[in-house]
Tab-separated table of C-alpha atoms in Angstrom:
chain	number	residue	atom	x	y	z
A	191	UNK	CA	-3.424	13.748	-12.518
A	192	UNK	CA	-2.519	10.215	-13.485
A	193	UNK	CA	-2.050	7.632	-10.896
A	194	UNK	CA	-0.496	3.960	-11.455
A	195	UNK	CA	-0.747	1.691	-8.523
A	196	UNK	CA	1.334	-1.467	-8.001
A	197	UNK	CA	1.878	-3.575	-5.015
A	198	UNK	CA	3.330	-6.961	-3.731
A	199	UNK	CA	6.115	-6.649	-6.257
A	200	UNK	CA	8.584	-8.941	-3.788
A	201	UNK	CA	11.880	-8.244	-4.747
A	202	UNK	CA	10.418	-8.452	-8.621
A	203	UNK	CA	9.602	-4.864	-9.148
A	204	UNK	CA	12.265	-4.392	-12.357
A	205	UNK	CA	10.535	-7.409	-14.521
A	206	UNK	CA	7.418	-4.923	-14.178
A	207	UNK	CA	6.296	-2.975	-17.057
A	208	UNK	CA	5.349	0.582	-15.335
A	209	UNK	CA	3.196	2.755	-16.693
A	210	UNK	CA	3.822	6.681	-17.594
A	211	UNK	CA	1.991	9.158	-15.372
A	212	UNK	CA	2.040	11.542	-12.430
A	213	UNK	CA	2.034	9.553	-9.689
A	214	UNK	CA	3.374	5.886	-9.091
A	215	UNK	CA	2.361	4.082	-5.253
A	216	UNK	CA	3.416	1.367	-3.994
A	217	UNK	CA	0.990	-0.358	-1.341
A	218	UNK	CA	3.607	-2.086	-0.151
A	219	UNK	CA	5.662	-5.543	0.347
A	220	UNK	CA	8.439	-4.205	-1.518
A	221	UNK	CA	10.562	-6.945	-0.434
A	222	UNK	CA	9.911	-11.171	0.501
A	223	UNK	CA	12.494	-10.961	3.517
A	224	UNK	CA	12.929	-7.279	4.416
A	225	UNK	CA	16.271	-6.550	4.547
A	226	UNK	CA	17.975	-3.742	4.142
A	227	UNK	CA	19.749	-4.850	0.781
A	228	UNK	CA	16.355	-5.738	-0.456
A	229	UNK	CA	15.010	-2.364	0.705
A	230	UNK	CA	18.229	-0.274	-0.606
A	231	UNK	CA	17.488	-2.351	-4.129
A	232	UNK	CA	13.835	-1.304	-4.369
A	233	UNK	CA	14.279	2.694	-3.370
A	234	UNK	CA	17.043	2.749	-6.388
A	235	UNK	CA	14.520	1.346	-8.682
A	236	UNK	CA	11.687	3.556	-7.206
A	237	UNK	CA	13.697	6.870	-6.938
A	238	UNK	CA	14.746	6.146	-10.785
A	239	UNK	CA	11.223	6.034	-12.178
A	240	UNK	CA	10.262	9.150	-14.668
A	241	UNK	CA	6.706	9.637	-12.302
A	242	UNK	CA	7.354	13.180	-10.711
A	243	UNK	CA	5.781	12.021	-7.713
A	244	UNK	CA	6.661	8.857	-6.332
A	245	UNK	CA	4.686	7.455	-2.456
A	246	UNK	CA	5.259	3.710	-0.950
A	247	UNK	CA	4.412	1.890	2.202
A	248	UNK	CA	5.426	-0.899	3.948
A	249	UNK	CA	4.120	-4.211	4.122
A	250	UNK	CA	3.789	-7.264	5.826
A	251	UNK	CA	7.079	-8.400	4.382
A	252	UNK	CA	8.662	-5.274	5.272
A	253	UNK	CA	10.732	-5.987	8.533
A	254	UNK	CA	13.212	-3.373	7.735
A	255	UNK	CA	10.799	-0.673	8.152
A	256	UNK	CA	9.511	-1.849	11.181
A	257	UNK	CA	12.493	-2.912	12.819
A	258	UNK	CA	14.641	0.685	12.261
A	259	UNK	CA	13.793	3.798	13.768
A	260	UNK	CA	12.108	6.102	11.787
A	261	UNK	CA	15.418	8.330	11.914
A	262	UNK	CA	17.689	5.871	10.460
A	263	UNK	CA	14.868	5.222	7.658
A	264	UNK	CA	14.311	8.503	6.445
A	265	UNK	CA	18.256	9.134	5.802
A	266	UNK	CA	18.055	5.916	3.181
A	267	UNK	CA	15.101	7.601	1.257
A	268	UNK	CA	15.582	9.526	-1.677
A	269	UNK	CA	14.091	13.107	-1.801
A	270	UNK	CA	12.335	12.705	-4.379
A	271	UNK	CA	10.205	9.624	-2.805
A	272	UNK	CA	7.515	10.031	-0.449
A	273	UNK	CA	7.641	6.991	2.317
A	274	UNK	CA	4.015	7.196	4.459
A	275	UNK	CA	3.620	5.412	7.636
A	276	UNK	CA	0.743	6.354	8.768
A	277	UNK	CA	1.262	9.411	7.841
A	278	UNK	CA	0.226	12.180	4.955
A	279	UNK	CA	1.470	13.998	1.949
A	280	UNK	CA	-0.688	16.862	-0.228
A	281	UNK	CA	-0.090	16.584	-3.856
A	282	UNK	CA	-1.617	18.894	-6.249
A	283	UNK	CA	-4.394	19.684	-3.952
A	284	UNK	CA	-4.952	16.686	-3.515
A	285	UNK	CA	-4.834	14.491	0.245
A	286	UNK	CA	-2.706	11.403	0.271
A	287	UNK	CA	-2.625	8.952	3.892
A	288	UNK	CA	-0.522	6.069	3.803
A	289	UNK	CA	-0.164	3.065	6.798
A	290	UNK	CA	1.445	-0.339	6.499
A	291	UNK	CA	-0.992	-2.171	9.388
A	292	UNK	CA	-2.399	-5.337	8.845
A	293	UNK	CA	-4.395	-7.231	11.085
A	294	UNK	CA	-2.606	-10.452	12.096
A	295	UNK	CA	-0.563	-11.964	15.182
A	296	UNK	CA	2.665	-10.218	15.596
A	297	UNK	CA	3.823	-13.034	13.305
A	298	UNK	CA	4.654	-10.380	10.407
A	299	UNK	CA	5.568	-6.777	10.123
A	300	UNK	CA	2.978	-4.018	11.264
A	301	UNK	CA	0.604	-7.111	12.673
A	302	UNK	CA	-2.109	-5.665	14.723
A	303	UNK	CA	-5.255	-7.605	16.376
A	304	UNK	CA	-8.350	-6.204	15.563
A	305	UNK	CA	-8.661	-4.852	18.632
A	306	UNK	CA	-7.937	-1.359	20.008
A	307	UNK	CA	-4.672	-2.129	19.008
A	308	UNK	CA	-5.668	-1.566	15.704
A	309	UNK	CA	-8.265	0.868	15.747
A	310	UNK	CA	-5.803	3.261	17.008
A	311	UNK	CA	-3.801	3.374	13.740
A	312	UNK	CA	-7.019	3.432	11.316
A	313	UNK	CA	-8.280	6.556	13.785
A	314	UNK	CA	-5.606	8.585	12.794
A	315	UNK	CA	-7.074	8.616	9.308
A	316	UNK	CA	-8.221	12.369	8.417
A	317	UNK	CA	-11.517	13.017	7.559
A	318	UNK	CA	-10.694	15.120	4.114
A	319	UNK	CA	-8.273	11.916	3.265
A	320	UNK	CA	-9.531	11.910	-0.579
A	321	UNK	CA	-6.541	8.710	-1.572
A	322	UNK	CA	-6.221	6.521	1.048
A	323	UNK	CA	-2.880	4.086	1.157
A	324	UNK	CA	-2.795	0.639	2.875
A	325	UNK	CA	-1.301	-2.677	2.795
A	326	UNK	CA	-4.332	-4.656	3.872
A	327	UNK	CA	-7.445	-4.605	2.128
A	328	UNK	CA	-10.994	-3.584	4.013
A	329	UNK	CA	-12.893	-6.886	5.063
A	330	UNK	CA	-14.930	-8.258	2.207
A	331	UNK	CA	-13.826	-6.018	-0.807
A	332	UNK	CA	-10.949	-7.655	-2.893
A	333	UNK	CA	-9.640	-9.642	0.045
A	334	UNK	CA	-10.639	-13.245	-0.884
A	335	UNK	CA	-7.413	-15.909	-0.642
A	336	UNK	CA	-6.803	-18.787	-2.612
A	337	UNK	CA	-8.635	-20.534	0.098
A	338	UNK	CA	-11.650	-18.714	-0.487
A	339	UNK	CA	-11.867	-16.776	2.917
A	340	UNK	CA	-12.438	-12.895	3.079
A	341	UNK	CA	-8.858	-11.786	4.881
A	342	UNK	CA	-9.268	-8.101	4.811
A	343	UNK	CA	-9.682	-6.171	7.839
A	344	UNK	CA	-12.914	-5.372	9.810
A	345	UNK	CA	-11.920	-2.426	11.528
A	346	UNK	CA	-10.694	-0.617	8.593
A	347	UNK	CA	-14.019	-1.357	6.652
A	348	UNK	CA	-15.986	0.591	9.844
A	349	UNK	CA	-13.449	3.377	9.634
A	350	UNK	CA	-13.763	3.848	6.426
A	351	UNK	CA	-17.632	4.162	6.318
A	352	UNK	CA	-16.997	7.055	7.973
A	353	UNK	CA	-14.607	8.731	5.729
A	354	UNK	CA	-15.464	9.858	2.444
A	355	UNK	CA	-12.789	8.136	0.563
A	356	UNK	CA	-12.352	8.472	-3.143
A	357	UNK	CA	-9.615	5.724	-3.687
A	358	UNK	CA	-8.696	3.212	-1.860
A	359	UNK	CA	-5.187	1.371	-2.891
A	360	UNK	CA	-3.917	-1.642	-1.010
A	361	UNK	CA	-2.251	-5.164	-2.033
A	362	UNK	CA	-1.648	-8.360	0.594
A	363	UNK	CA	-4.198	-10.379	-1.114
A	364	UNK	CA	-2.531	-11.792	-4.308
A	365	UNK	CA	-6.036	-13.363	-5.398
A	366	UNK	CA	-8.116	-10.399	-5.289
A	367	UNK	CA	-6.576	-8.029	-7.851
A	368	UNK	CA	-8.955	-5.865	-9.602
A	369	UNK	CA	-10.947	-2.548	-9.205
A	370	UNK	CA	-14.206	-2.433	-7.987
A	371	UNK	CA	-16.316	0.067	-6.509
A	372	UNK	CA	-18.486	0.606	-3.461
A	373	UNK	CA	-21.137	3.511	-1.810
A	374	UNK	CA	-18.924	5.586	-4.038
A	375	UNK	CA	-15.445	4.721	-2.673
A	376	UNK	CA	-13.305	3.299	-5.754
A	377	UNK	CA	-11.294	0.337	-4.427
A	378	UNK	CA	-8.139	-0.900	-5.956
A	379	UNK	CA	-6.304	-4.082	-5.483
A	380	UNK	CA	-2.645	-3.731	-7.177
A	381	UNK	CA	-1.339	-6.301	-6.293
A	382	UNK	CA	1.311	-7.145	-9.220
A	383	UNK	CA	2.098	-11.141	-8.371
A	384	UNK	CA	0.113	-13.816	-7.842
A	385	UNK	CA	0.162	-16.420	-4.723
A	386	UNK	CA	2.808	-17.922	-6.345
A	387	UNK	CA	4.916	-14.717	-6.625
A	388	UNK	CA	4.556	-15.140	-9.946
A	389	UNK	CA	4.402	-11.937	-11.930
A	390	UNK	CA	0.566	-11.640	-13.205
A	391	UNK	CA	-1.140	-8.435	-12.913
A	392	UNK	CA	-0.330	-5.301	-14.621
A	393	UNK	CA	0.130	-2.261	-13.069
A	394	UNK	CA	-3.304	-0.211	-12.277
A	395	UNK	CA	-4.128	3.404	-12.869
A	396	UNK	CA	-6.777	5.990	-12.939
A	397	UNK	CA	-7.332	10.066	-13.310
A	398	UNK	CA	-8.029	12.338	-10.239
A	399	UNK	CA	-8.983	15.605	-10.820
């Protein structure tokens, strides 16, 4: 099974060259401002592409999704689109979890401290979670900013050295796109622009079996 990751796309996602396969995911920040004509734009685009399966989060950006009821959400999403807040899908056998949290102030959608407040959301991770969804990257893996500080989050780098994680897709971090690998969890940055919302970075993908 084929899956091509993008994130961070920011209103841009139709100047993107997508890839074929089985599976596109979005890691979120679909939109800059997070309205709901931003959001109605993106799910149009999303729910047209040819992937059979088709999973997105929210991001930071995101306000929509964070400001509407989960109710009033799910009646704007296609069927054939999978929308995860913190929340699961099985695909082929195989275990998706998907959450939009990122550590911050409150300043931005889904901010949590890295407190409790936080740990409570990357808890609800399952233990057989084999592709694991989020917007922010885990502290110190593809999370440096164009100021050179690590930005990722700290409480979802302890959770998840207690998960056995195959793939890990997130975005947020413009400057850290790339795949890398670590204690055998495969870590993907895919985020598409750069910190100029520029577009930069191609779509990623990979095989799962």
């Amino acid at each position: 099974m084929k899956l091509v990751c993008i994130s961070d796309t920011h209103n841009k996602h139709s100047q993107i060259p997508i890839p074929t396969g089985d599976v596109l995911i979005h890691a979120g920040d679909i939109t800059e401002g997070g309205t709901e004509r931003e959001v109605l734009d993106f799910l149009k685009w999303f729910s047209s592409q040819p992937h059979h399966y088709k999973i997105f989060i929210a991001g930071n950006h995101d306000f929509y999704f964070e400001k509407n009821s989960d109710k009033d959400i799910l009646k704007i999403i296609p069927e054939n689109i999978h929308y995860l807040k913190n929340s699961g899908v099985n695909i082929n056998g195989v275990t998706f979890w998907g959450s939009p949290i990122t550590p911050g102030d409150g300043t931005w959608a889904f901010n949590q401290k890295q407190t409790q407040e936080i740990n409570k959301h990357w808890d609800q991770i399952p233990q057989d979670t084999q592709v694991l969804i989020t917007h922010t990257p885990p502290y110190k893996i593809k999370d440096v900013s164009g100021k050179g500080k690590h930005i990722g989050c700290a409480s979802l780098l302890k959770t998840l050295q207690n998960r056995k994680i195959k793939y890990h897709i997130f975005g947020h971090v413009h400057d850290s796109y790339g795949i890398t690998s670590v204690a055998g969890t495969k870590f993907i940055n895919a985020a598409c622009l750069d910190n100029k919302d520029r577009f930069l970075h191609k779509p990623l993908d990979f095989h799962i079996n």
